[in-house]
Amino acid sequence: MSSDRVLMKVRDLTVDYMGDFEVLRAVENVSFDIREGEAFGLAGESGCGKSTVAFALARLTRLPGLVTGGAIEFGGEDVLGFTGDRLRAYRWREVSFVFQSAMNALNPVIPASEQIIDAIETHTGKTGDAARKRAAEMFELVGIHPDRLDDYPHQFSGGMRQRICIAIALCLNPKLIIMDEPTTALDVVVQRDIIEQIVALKAELGFSVLFITHDLGLMIEFCDRIGVMYAGEMVEIAPAEAILTAPQHPYTRALGRSFPPLSGPRVRMEGIAGSPPDLSELPVGCRFAPRCGEALPLCRHAAPAMISYPEKRCQAACHLLQ
Ligand code: SF4
C-alpha cells in the first residue's frame, strides 16, 4: 500500500553521454516522485532513457555518461552529493537494484550462499552463522528451500536464479528497489510467478519499487503510477489505471494501442509509425511531432511544457491539453 509521503524526489534530471566529438543528451529535465511503499513504473520504447534514469538514481552512472543537471533527493537528502561511506550505505542498504538479466550476473563458480552472504557481511555487522541465517531466511522469502543455499548458479533454473538476485537485492531491507526489466529473459509463466512474488514481498516488507519494463500490460497490473518517457523526456505521469483507461498524451495512447488488451474482445494491435528520433538530431518543438497523428502547426516549433491536470489525474506535456 503506498502512502502520500515522498521517498525519492527527482527534479529536472539531465544525463549526457560524452562522445569524442559531440555530447548526446540521453535524459533531459525529467521530474517525478516515488512515494513510500509505491510501485512506480517507467514506460517507453527502447532508447527513451528509462535505464539511464534508473542508473542515475542509484548513482551508478559511469563515464561516458554524466549527470549534468537536476537534483535527486532521497528521504530529504541530496543523493548527488553523497560520497564515500554515505554513498556505499545508500547503494544496497537504502536503494538496491535488480538488473536486466540479473540472473546471469551471479558468479558461476561461487555457490549462491557465498554471493548472498558477501552482500550481508559487507553491509551489515552480521558475520558467520548470523549472516548465513539471514541468507537462509532470504532464500525462504523468495520461495527457494534453504537446503539449496550452497548450490552453484548453474544448478538453479533461470527463474530461481532471478529469485536469488531478488533475495540479494532484498537482504539489506532497502527502502527502494530499482527493477530494470527484472523478468525479461524469463518465459511468461515464470515472469508472472516472480512478479506476484514481488507484489507479495512489497506488501509484507513495505519497500518502494521503480519498475522498468517494455511490457506495458505487466506494468499496469503491477504499478501504482506510471511515468511515460519519449526520446529522453517525461511526457506523462498518471495512476496506472488512468494510463490504461484514459491516457492523455498521444504517445501514451499510441503505446497502449501497440499492446494486446488485458481483457475484452480481441482487437488488431497498431504499432507506432516511424521510429524515435536520433538523439543527436532531435526535432524542433515536440519530439513526438514527426510521429504524432494529432500534431498541430505549433507542435513543430514549440516544445510543450509538463503541466499538472488534477481533473484528469495526470501531468502531461502536450499542446492539445493546454
Ligand atoms: Fe502531438 Fe503536438 Fe501533443 Fe506533441 S504536443 S504529442 S505533436 S499534439
mmCIF file of C-alpha atoms and ligand atoms in Angstrom:
data_model
loop_
_atom_site.group_PDB
_atom_site.id
_atom_site.type_symbol
_atom_site.label_atom_id
_atom_site.label_comp_id
_atom_site.label_asym_id
_atom_site.label_seq_id
_atom_site.Cartn_x
_atom_site.Cartn_y
_atom_site.Cartn_z
ATOM 1 C CA MET A 1 0.000 0.000 0.000
ATOM 2 C CA SER A 2 1.597 3.303 -0.991
ATOM 3 C CA SER A 3 1.422 6.428 1.192
ATOM 4 C CA ASP A 4 1.466 10.089 0.173
ATOM 5 C CA ARG A 5 4.905 10.571 1.715
ATOM 6 C CA VAL A 6 7.587 11.103 -0.906
ATOM 7 C CA LEU A 7 10.608 8.806 -0.622
ATOM 8 C CA MET A 8 12.519 9.940 -3.695
ATOM 9 C CA LYS A 9 12.153 13.288 -5.414
ATOM 10 C CA VAL A 10 13.696 13.684 -8.878
ATOM 11 C CA ARG A 11 13.780 17.167 -10.346
ATOM 12 C CA ASP A 12 14.969 18.224 -13.816
ATOM 13 C CA LEU A 13 17.339 15.267 -14.049
ATOM 14 C CA THR A 14 19.611 15.579 -17.073
ATOM 15 C CA VAL A 15 22.126 12.944 -18.174
ATOM 16 C CA ASP A 16 24.586 13.373 -21.040
ATOM 17 C CA TYR A 17 26.858 10.907 -22.814
ATOM 18 C CA MET A 18 30.196 12.464 -23.685
ATOM 19 C CA GLY A 19 31.391 11.399 -27.139
ATOM 20 C CA ASP A 20 34.685 12.330 -28.741
ATOM 21 C CA PHE A 21 33.039 14.886 -30.986
ATOM 22 C CA GLU A 22 29.613 15.537 -29.535
ATOM 23 C CA VAL A 23 27.570 15.335 -26.364
ATOM 24 C CA LEU A 24 24.392 13.264 -26.537
ATOM 25 C CA ARG A 25 21.654 14.283 -24.111
ATOM 26 C CA ALA A 26 20.014 10.957 -23.193
ATOM 27 C CA VAL A 27 17.718 12.333 -20.465
ATOM 28 C CA GLU A 28 16.518 15.935 -20.197
ATOM 29 C CA ASN A 29 14.734 17.664 -17.331
ATOM 30 C CA VAL A 30 12.980 14.552 -16.053
ATOM 31 C CA SER A 31 10.996 15.108 -12.840
ATOM 32 C CA PHE A 32 8.918 12.679 -10.773
ATOM 33 C CA ASP A 33 8.411 11.417 -7.218
ATOM 34 C CA ILE A 34 8.423 7.899 -5.842
ATOM 35 C CA ARG A 35 6.240 7.610 -2.744
ATOM 36 C CA GLU A 36 6.780 5.336 0.243
ATOM 37 C CA GLY A 37 5.505 1.836 -0.497
ATOM 38 C CA GLU A 38 4.697 2.741 -4.108
ATOM 39 C CA ALA A 39 5.484 0.835 -7.278
ATOM 40 C CA PHE A 40 6.312 3.499 -9.870
ATOM 41 C CA GLY A 41 6.742 2.338 -13.454
ATOM 42 C CA LEU A 42 8.833 3.900 -16.214
ATOM 43 C CA ALA A 43 7.492 3.059 -19.673
ATOM 44 C CA GLY A 44 8.628 3.901 -23.191
ATOM 45 C CA GLU A 45 10.352 2.444 -26.229
ATOM 46 C CA SER A 46 13.974 1.224 -26.191
ATOM 47 C CA GLY A 47 16.431 4.081 -26.018
ATOM 48 C CA CYS A 48 13.983 6.556 -24.428
ATOM 49 C CA GLY A 49 16.196 6.929 -21.344
ATOM 50 C CA LYS A 50 14.458 4.689 -18.779
ATOM 51 C CA SER A 51 17.568 2.732 -17.796
ATOM 52 C CA THR A 52 19.702 5.890 -17.879
ATOM 53 C CA VAL A 53 17.329 7.410 -15.295
ATOM 54 C CA ALA A 54 17.484 4.232 -13.176
ATOM 55 C CA PHE A 55 21.293 4.197 -13.196
ATOM 56 C CA ALA A 56 21.400 7.888 -12.266
ATOM 57 C CA LEU A 57 19.027 7.346 -9.309
ATOM 58 C CA ALA A 58 21.247 4.537 -7.991
ATOM 59 C CA ARG A 59 24.356 6.702 -8.558
ATOM 60 C CA LEU A 60 25.655 4.073 -10.969
ATOM 61 C CA THR A 61 26.137 6.348 -13.998
ATOM 62 C CA ARG A 62 29.615 5.726 -15.410
ATOM 63 C CA LEU A 63 31.589 7.719 -17.972
ATOM 64 C CA PRO A 64 30.963 8.486 -20.781
ATOM 65 C CA GLY A 65 27.601 9.036 -19.036
ATOM 66 C CA LEU A 66 27.404 12.010 -16.686
ATOM 67 C CA VAL A 67 24.592 13.532 -14.636
ATOM 68 C CA THR A 68 24.852 17.138 -15.779
ATOM 69 C CA GLY A 69 21.806 18.697 -14.204
ATOM 70 C CA GLY A 70 18.952 18.431 -11.777
ATOM 71 C CA ALA A 71 18.538 17.055 -8.284
ATOM 72 C CA ILE A 72 17.766 13.696 -6.668
ATOM 73 C CA GLU A 73 16.519 13.721 -3.073
ATOM 74 C CA PHE A 74 16.101 10.553 -1.049
ATOM 75 C CA GLY A 75 14.413 10.921 2.344
ATOM 76 C CA GLY A 76 15.196 14.652 2.088
ATOM 77 C CA GLU A 77 18.955 14.129 1.450
ATOM 78 C CA ASP A 78 20.836 15.243 -1.651
ATOM 79 C CA VAL A 79 21.822 11.979 -3.358
ATOM 80 C CA LEU A 80 24.118 13.637 -5.900
ATOM 81 C CA GLY A 81 26.185 14.982 -3.001
ATOM 82 C CA PHE A 82 26.801 11.541 -1.442
ATOM 83 C CA THR A 83 30.425 10.336 -1.327
ATOM 84 C CA GLY A 84 32.442 7.617 0.444
ATOM 85 C CA ASP A 85 30.649 5.712 3.227
ATOM 86 C CA ARG A 86 27.397 7.625 2.756
ATOM 87 C CA LEU A 87 27.290 6.609 -0.907
ATOM 88 C CA ARG A 88 28.094 2.963 -0.037
ATOM 89 C CA ALA A 89 25.293 2.908 2.542
ATOM 90 C CA TYR A 90 22.896 4.486 0.037
ATOM 91 C CA ARG A 91 23.620 1.792 -2.544
ATOM 92 C CA TRP A 92 22.280 -1.590 -1.410
ATOM 93 C CA ARG A 93 21.268 -0.635 2.142
ATOM 94 C CA GLU A 94 18.781 2.051 1.054
ATOM 95 C CA VAL A 95 18.428 1.525 -2.676
ATOM 96 C CA SER A 96 19.130 -1.790 -4.360
ATOM 97 C CA PHE A 97 18.996 -2.860 -7.972
ATOM 98 C CA VAL A 98 17.803 -5.893 -9.918
ATOM 99 C CA PHE A 99 19.340 -5.542 -13.343
ATOM 100 C CA GLN A 100 18.230 -6.722 -16.766
ATOM 101 C CA SER A 101 19.195 -10.418 -16.954
ATOM 102 C CA ALA A 102 20.472 -10.181 -13.390
ATOM 103 C CA MET A 103 20.349 -13.966 -13.242
ATOM 104 C CA ASN A 104 23.416 -14.001 -15.475
ATOM 105 C CA ALA A 105 25.191 -11.661 -13.065
ATOM 106 C CA LEU A 106 25.701 -14.445 -10.496
ATOM 107 C CA ASN A 107 29.270 -15.711 -10.462
ATOM 108 C CA PRO A 108 29.053 -19.260 -11.927
ATOM 109 C CA VAL A 109 31.989 -20.653 -9.916
ATOM 110 C CA ILE A 110 30.869 -19.440 -6.479
ATOM 111 C CA PRO A 111 27.985 -21.057 -4.544
ATOM 112 C CA ALA A 112 24.855 -18.915 -4.153
ATOM 113 C CA SER A 113 25.365 -18.845 -0.373
ATOM 114 C CA GLU A 114 28.688 -17.017 -0.665
ATOM 115 C CA GLN A 115 27.230 -14.445 -3.043
ATOM 116 C CA ILE A 116 24.364 -13.523 -0.744
ATOM 117 C CA ILE A 117 26.427 -13.765 2.469
ATOM 118 C CA ASP A 118 29.030 -11.490 0.901
ATOM 119 C CA ALA A 119 26.400 -8.727 0.493
ATOM 120 C CA ILE A 120 25.171 -9.259 4.086
ATOM 121 C CA GLU A 121 28.672 -9.227 5.623
ATOM 122 C CA THR A 122 29.853 -6.228 3.600
ATOM 123 C CA HIS A 123 26.922 -4.020 4.517
ATOM 124 C CA THR A 124 25.790 -5.172 7.991
ATOM 125 C CA GLY A 125 27.551 -6.132 11.211
ATOM 126 C CA LYS A 126 26.440 -9.759 10.678
ATOM 127 C CA THR A 127 29.130 -12.405 10.072
ATOM 128 C CA GLY A 128 29.444 -16.208 10.264
ATOM 129 C CA ASP A 129 26.303 -18.043 11.410
ATOM 130 C CA ALA A 130 24.242 -14.859 11.714
ATOM 131 C CA ALA A 131 24.956 -13.921 8.081
ATOM 132 C CA ARG A 132 24.201 -17.492 6.928
ATOM 133 C CA LYS A 133 20.930 -17.485 8.894
ATOM 134 C CA ARG A 134 19.921 -14.243 7.187
ATOM 135 C CA ALA A 135 20.819 -15.741 3.781
ATOM 136 C CA ALA A 136 18.646 -18.796 4.547
ATOM 137 C CA GLU A 137 15.752 -16.509 5.553
ATOM 138 C CA MET A 138 16.088 -14.628 2.263
ATOM 139 C CA PHE A 139 16.033 -17.892 0.279
ATOM 140 C CA GLU A 140 12.839 -18.867 2.069
ATOM 141 C CA LEU A 141 11.359 -15.427 1.451
ATOM 142 C CA VAL A 142 11.753 -15.815 -2.318
ATOM 143 C CA GLY A 143 10.472 -19.400 -2.287
ATOM 144 C CA ILE A 144 13.697 -21.414 -2.533
ATOM 145 C CA HIS A 145 14.404 -24.108 0.055
ATOM 146 C CA PRO A 146 17.386 -23.076 2.232
ATOM 147 C CA ASP A 147 18.855 -26.577 1.712
ATOM 148 C CA ARG A 148 19.891 -25.293 -1.704
ATOM 149 C CA LEU A 149 21.925 -22.390 -0.319
ATOM 150 C CA ASP A 150 25.264 -23.975 -1.244
ATOM 151 C CA ASP A 151 24.274 -24.944 -4.797
ATOM 152 C CA TYR A 152 26.047 -23.274 -7.703
ATOM 153 C CA PRO A 153 24.125 -20.921 -10.030
ATOM 154 C CA HIS A 154 24.006 -23.480 -12.880
ATOM 155 C CA GLN A 155 22.104 -25.871 -10.613
ATOM 156 C CA PHE A 156 19.150 -23.461 -10.500
ATOM 157 C CA SER A 157 16.621 -22.702 -13.260
ATOM 158 C CA GLY A 158 16.553 -19.206 -14.818
ATOM 159 C CA GLY A 159 13.554 -18.235 -12.666
ATOM 160 C CA MET A 160 15.289 -19.431 -9.490
ATOM 161 C CA ARG A 161 18.472 -17.546 -10.354
ATOM 162 C CA GLN A 162 16.402 -14.393 -10.836
ATOM 163 C CA ARG A 163 14.779 -15.041 -7.441
ATOM 164 C CA ILE A 164 18.254 -15.306 -5.876
ATOM 165 C CA CYS A 165 19.088 -11.890 -7.362
ATOM 166 C CA ILE A 166 15.887 -10.523 -5.852
ATOM 167 C CA ALA A 167 16.896 -12.107 -2.494
ATOM 168 C CA ILE A 168 20.299 -10.373 -2.733
ATOM 169 C CA ALA A 169 18.542 -7.066 -3.539
ATOM 170 C CA LEU A 170 16.226 -7.508 -0.542
ATOM 171 C CA CYS A 171 18.673 -8.855 2.030
ATOM 172 C CA LEU A 172 19.540 -5.463 3.499
ATOM 173 C CA ASN A 173 15.902 -4.327 3.783
ATOM 174 C CA PRO A 174 16.254 -1.431 1.296
ATOM 175 C CA LYS A 175 13.580 1.247 1.124
ATOM 176 C CA LEU A 176 13.637 1.298 -2.677
ATOM 177 C CA ILE A 177 14.361 -1.442 -5.213
ATOM 178 C CA ILE A 178 15.056 -0.450 -8.786
ATOM 179 C CA MET A 179 13.984 -3.260 -11.097
ATOM 180 C CA ASP A 180 15.132 -2.783 -14.679
ATOM 181 C CA GLU A 181 13.435 -5.406 -16.872
ATOM 182 C CA PRO A 182 13.642 -7.937 -13.997
ATOM 183 C CA THR A 183 11.746 -10.682 -15.802
ATOM 184 C CA THR A 184 12.520 -10.041 -19.482
ATOM 185 C CA ALA A 185 14.706 -13.117 -20.007
ATOM 186 C CA LEU A 186 12.116 -15.470 -18.490
ATOM 187 C CA ASP A 187 9.136 -17.238 -20.008
ATOM 188 C CA VAL A 188 5.721 -15.682 -19.336
ATOM 189 C CA VAL A 189 4.621 -18.198 -16.696
ATOM 190 C CA VAL A 190 7.787 -17.740 -14.616
ATOM 191 C CA GLN A 191 7.557 -13.984 -15.238
ATOM 192 C CA ARG A 192 4.097 -13.822 -13.701
ATOM 193 C CA ASP A 193 5.191 -16.023 -10.802
ATOM 194 C CA ILE A 194 8.075 -13.705 -9.969
ATOM 195 C CA ILE A 195 6.012 -10.533 -10.314
ATOM 196 C CA GLU A 196 3.350 -11.980 -7.999
ATOM 197 C CA GLN A 197 6.078 -12.797 -5.522
ATOM 198 C CA ILE A 198 7.487 -9.246 -5.686
ATOM 199 C CA VAL A 199 3.962 -7.856 -5.110
ATOM 200 C CA ALA A 200 3.561 -10.092 -2.026
ATOM 201 C CA LEU A 201 7.016 -9.149 -0.680
ATOM 202 C CA LYS A 202 6.315 -5.462 -1.259
ATOM 203 C CA ALA A 203 3.052 -5.749 0.706
ATOM 204 C CA GLU A 204 4.852 -7.602 3.512
ATOM 205 C CA LEU A 205 8.033 -5.517 3.740
ATOM 206 C CA GLY A 206 6.724 -2.111 2.580
ATOM 207 C CA PHE A 207 9.554 -1.154 0.201
ATOM 208 C CA SER A 208 9.018 1.048 -2.863
ATOM 209 C CA VAL A 209 9.813 -0.115 -6.395
ATOM 210 C CA LEU A 210 10.928 1.668 -9.525
ATOM 211 C CA PHE A 211 9.851 -0.799 -12.195
ATOM 212 C CA ILE A 212 11.073 -0.677 -15.768
ATOM 213 C CA THR A 213 9.762 -2.960 -18.456
ATOM 214 C CA HIS A 214 8.750 -2.965 -22.104
ATOM 215 C CA ASP A 215 5.614 -4.860 -21.130
ATOM 216 C CA LEU A 216 3.022 -2.126 -20.566
ATOM 217 C CA GLY A 217 0.337 -4.670 -19.595
ATOM 218 C CA LEU A 218 2.529 -6.100 -16.845
ATOM 219 C CA MET A 219 3.416 -2.595 -15.695
ATOM 220 C CA ILE A 220 -0.232 -1.510 -15.486
ATOM 221 C CA GLU A 221 -1.040 -4.562 -13.367
ATOM 222 C CA PHE A 222 1.917 -4.165 -11.031
ATOM 223 C CA CYS A 223 2.407 -0.388 -10.624
ATOM 224 C CA ASP A 224 0.507 2.294 -8.723
ATOM 225 C CA ARG A 225 1.633 5.107 -11.015
ATOM 226 C CA ILE A 226 3.435 5.187 -14.348
ATOM 227 C CA GLY A 227 5.710 7.745 -15.990
ATOM 228 C CA VAL A 228 5.901 7.544 -19.781
ATOM 229 C CA MET A 229 9.153 8.650 -21.409
ATOM 230 C CA TYR A 230 9.813 9.564 -25.020
ATOM 231 C CA ALA A 231 13.199 10.499 -26.527
ATOM 232 C CA GLY A 232 14.743 11.352 -23.159
ATOM 233 C CA GLU A 233 11.819 13.349 -21.773
ATOM 234 C CA MET A 234 8.916 12.543 -19.478
ATOM 235 C CA VAL A 235 5.676 13.063 -21.401
ATOM 236 C CA GLU A 236 3.005 11.817 -18.982
ATOM 237 C CA ILE A 237 2.695 10.702 -15.353
ATOM 238 C CA ALA A 238 -0.600 9.227 -14.136
ATOM 239 C CA PRO A 239 -2.056 6.441 -11.995
ATOM 240 C CA ALA A 240 -1.657 3.083 -13.748
ATOM 241 C CA GLU A 241 -5.401 2.686 -14.096
ATOM 242 C CA ALA A 242 -5.670 6.111 -15.818
ATOM 243 C CA ILE A 243 -2.851 5.143 -18.204
ATOM 244 C CA LEU A 244 -4.987 2.134 -19.136
ATOM 245 C CA THR A 245 -8.419 3.751 -19.325
ATOM 246 C CA ALA A 246 -7.824 7.444 -20.065
ATOM 247 C CA PRO A 247 -4.303 8.107 -21.373
ATOM 248 C CA GLN A 248 -3.958 11.824 -22.134
ATOM 249 C CA HIS A 249 -0.764 12.120 -24.179
ATOM 250 C CA PRO A 250 -0.927 10.953 -27.832
ATOM 251 C CA TYR A 251 2.279 8.917 -27.305
ATOM 252 C CA THR A 252 0.817 7.128 -24.265
ATOM 253 C CA ARG A 253 -2.291 6.344 -26.318
ATOM 254 C CA ALA A 254 -0.162 5.047 -29.207
ATOM 255 C CA LEU A 255 1.927 2.949 -26.815
ATOM 256 C CA GLY A 256 -1.264 1.467 -25.331
ATOM 257 C CA ARG A 257 -2.548 0.562 -28.809
ATOM 258 C CA SER A 258 0.644 -1.386 -29.530
ATOM 259 C CA PHE A 259 -0.019 -3.893 -26.708
ATOM 260 C CA PRO A 260 -2.708 -6.562 -26.566
ATOM 261 C CA PRO A 261 -5.537 -5.521 -24.176
ATOM 262 C CA LEU A 262 -5.670 -7.232 -20.776
ATOM 263 C CA SER A 263 -9.344 -8.101 -21.208
ATOM 264 C CA GLY A 264 -12.267 -7.622 -23.598
ATOM 265 C CA PRO A 265 -12.582 -8.582 -27.260
ATOM 266 C CA ARG A 266 -9.595 -9.266 -29.436
ATOM 267 C CA VAL A 267 -8.509 -6.186 -31.351
ATOM 268 C CA ARG A 268 -5.901 -5.623 -34.008
ATOM 269 C CA MET A 269 -2.810 -4.043 -32.486
ATOM 270 C CA GLU A 270 -1.373 -0.944 -34.123
ATOM 271 C CA GLY A 271 2.318 -0.198 -33.982
ATOM 272 C CA ILE A 272 3.568 3.374 -33.781
ATOM 273 C CA ALA A 273 4.594 4.525 -37.244
ATOM 274 C CA GLY A 274 8.210 5.650 -37.625
ATOM 275 C CA SER A 275 10.977 5.418 -35.036
ATOM 276 C CA PRO A 276 12.084 7.523 -32.102
ATOM 277 C CA PRO A 277 14.362 10.404 -33.148
ATOM 278 C CA ASP A 278 18.133 10.187 -33.221
ATOM 279 C CA LEU A 279 19.278 11.916 -30.018
ATOM 280 C CA SER A 280 21.894 13.821 -31.998
ATOM 281 C CA GLU A 281 19.235 15.242 -34.339
ATOM 282 C CA LEU A 282 16.198 15.936 -32.201
ATOM 283 C CA PRO A 283 13.273 17.622 -33.935
ATOM 284 C CA VAL A 284 12.466 21.223 -33.037
ATOM 285 C CA GLY A 285 9.334 21.598 -30.903
ATOM 286 C CA CYS A 286 7.622 18.452 -29.593
ATOM 287 C CA ARG A 287 9.925 15.457 -30.029
ATOM 288 C CA PHE A 288 6.958 13.225 -30.846
ATOM 289 C CA ALA A 289 5.595 15.546 -33.568
ATOM 290 C CA PRO A 290 7.053 13.619 -36.573
ATOM 291 C CA ARG A 291 5.089 10.509 -35.440
ATOM 292 C CA CYS A 292 2.034 12.171 -33.918
ATOM 293 C CA GLY A 293 -1.224 11.914 -35.849
ATOM 294 C CA GLU A 294 -2.660 14.824 -33.866
ATOM 295 C CA ALA A 295 0.215 17.301 -34.286
ATOM 296 C CA LEU A 296 -0.673 20.997 -34.575
ATOM 297 C CA PRO A 297 1.455 23.529 -36.502
ATOM 298 C CA LEU A 298 2.570 24.868 -33.096
ATOM 299 C CA CYS A 299 3.993 21.456 -32.166
ATOM 300 C CA ARG A 300 6.710 21.727 -34.817
ATOM 301 C CA HIS A 301 8.330 24.812 -33.332
ATOM 302 C CA ALA A 302 7.402 24.986 -29.618
ATOM 303 C CA ALA A 303 8.142 22.239 -27.106
ATOM 304 C CA PRO A 304 5.182 21.626 -24.773
ATOM 305 C CA ALA A 305 5.784 22.065 -21.036
ATOM 306 C CA MET A 306 4.939 19.356 -18.493
ATOM 307 C CA ILE A 307 1.765 20.621 -16.786
ATOM 308 C CA SER A 308 -0.342 19.155 -13.987
ATOM 309 C CA TYR A 309 -4.022 18.475 -14.777
ATOM 310 C CA PRO A 310 -5.640 17.495 -11.454
ATOM 311 C CA GLU A 311 -9.066 16.998 -13.069
ATOM 312 C CA LYS A 312 -7.510 14.432 -15.436
ATOM 313 C CA ARG A 313 -5.345 13.000 -12.601
ATOM 314 C CA CYS A 314 -2.186 13.400 -14.651
ATOM 315 C CA GLN A 315 0.780 15.518 -15.589
ATOM 316 C CA ALA A 316 1.424 15.682 -19.306
ATOM 317 C CA ALA A 317 3.424 17.595 -21.899
ATOM 318 C CA CYS A 318 1.187 18.168 -24.924
ATOM 319 C CA HIS A 319 -0.168 21.307 -26.596
ATOM 320 C CA LEU A 320 -3.539 19.606 -27.150
ATOM 321 C CA LEU A 321 -4.177 19.633 -23.408
ATOM 322 C CA GLN A 322 -3.262 23.260 -22.775
HETATM 323 FE FE1 SF4 B 1 1.328 15.501 -30.655
HETATM 324 FE FE2 SF4 B 1 1.645 18.124 -30.512
HETATM 325 FE FE3 SF4 B 1 0.941 16.779 -28.348
HETATM 326 FE FE4 SF4 B 1 3.395 16.561 -29.355
HETATM 327 S S1 SF4 B 1 2.463 18.384 -28.475
HETATM 328 S S2 SF4 B 1 2.118 14.916 -28.666
HETATM 329 S S3 SF4 B 1 2.975 16.660 -31.532
HETATM 330 S S4 SF4 B 1 -0.246 17.007 -30.231
#
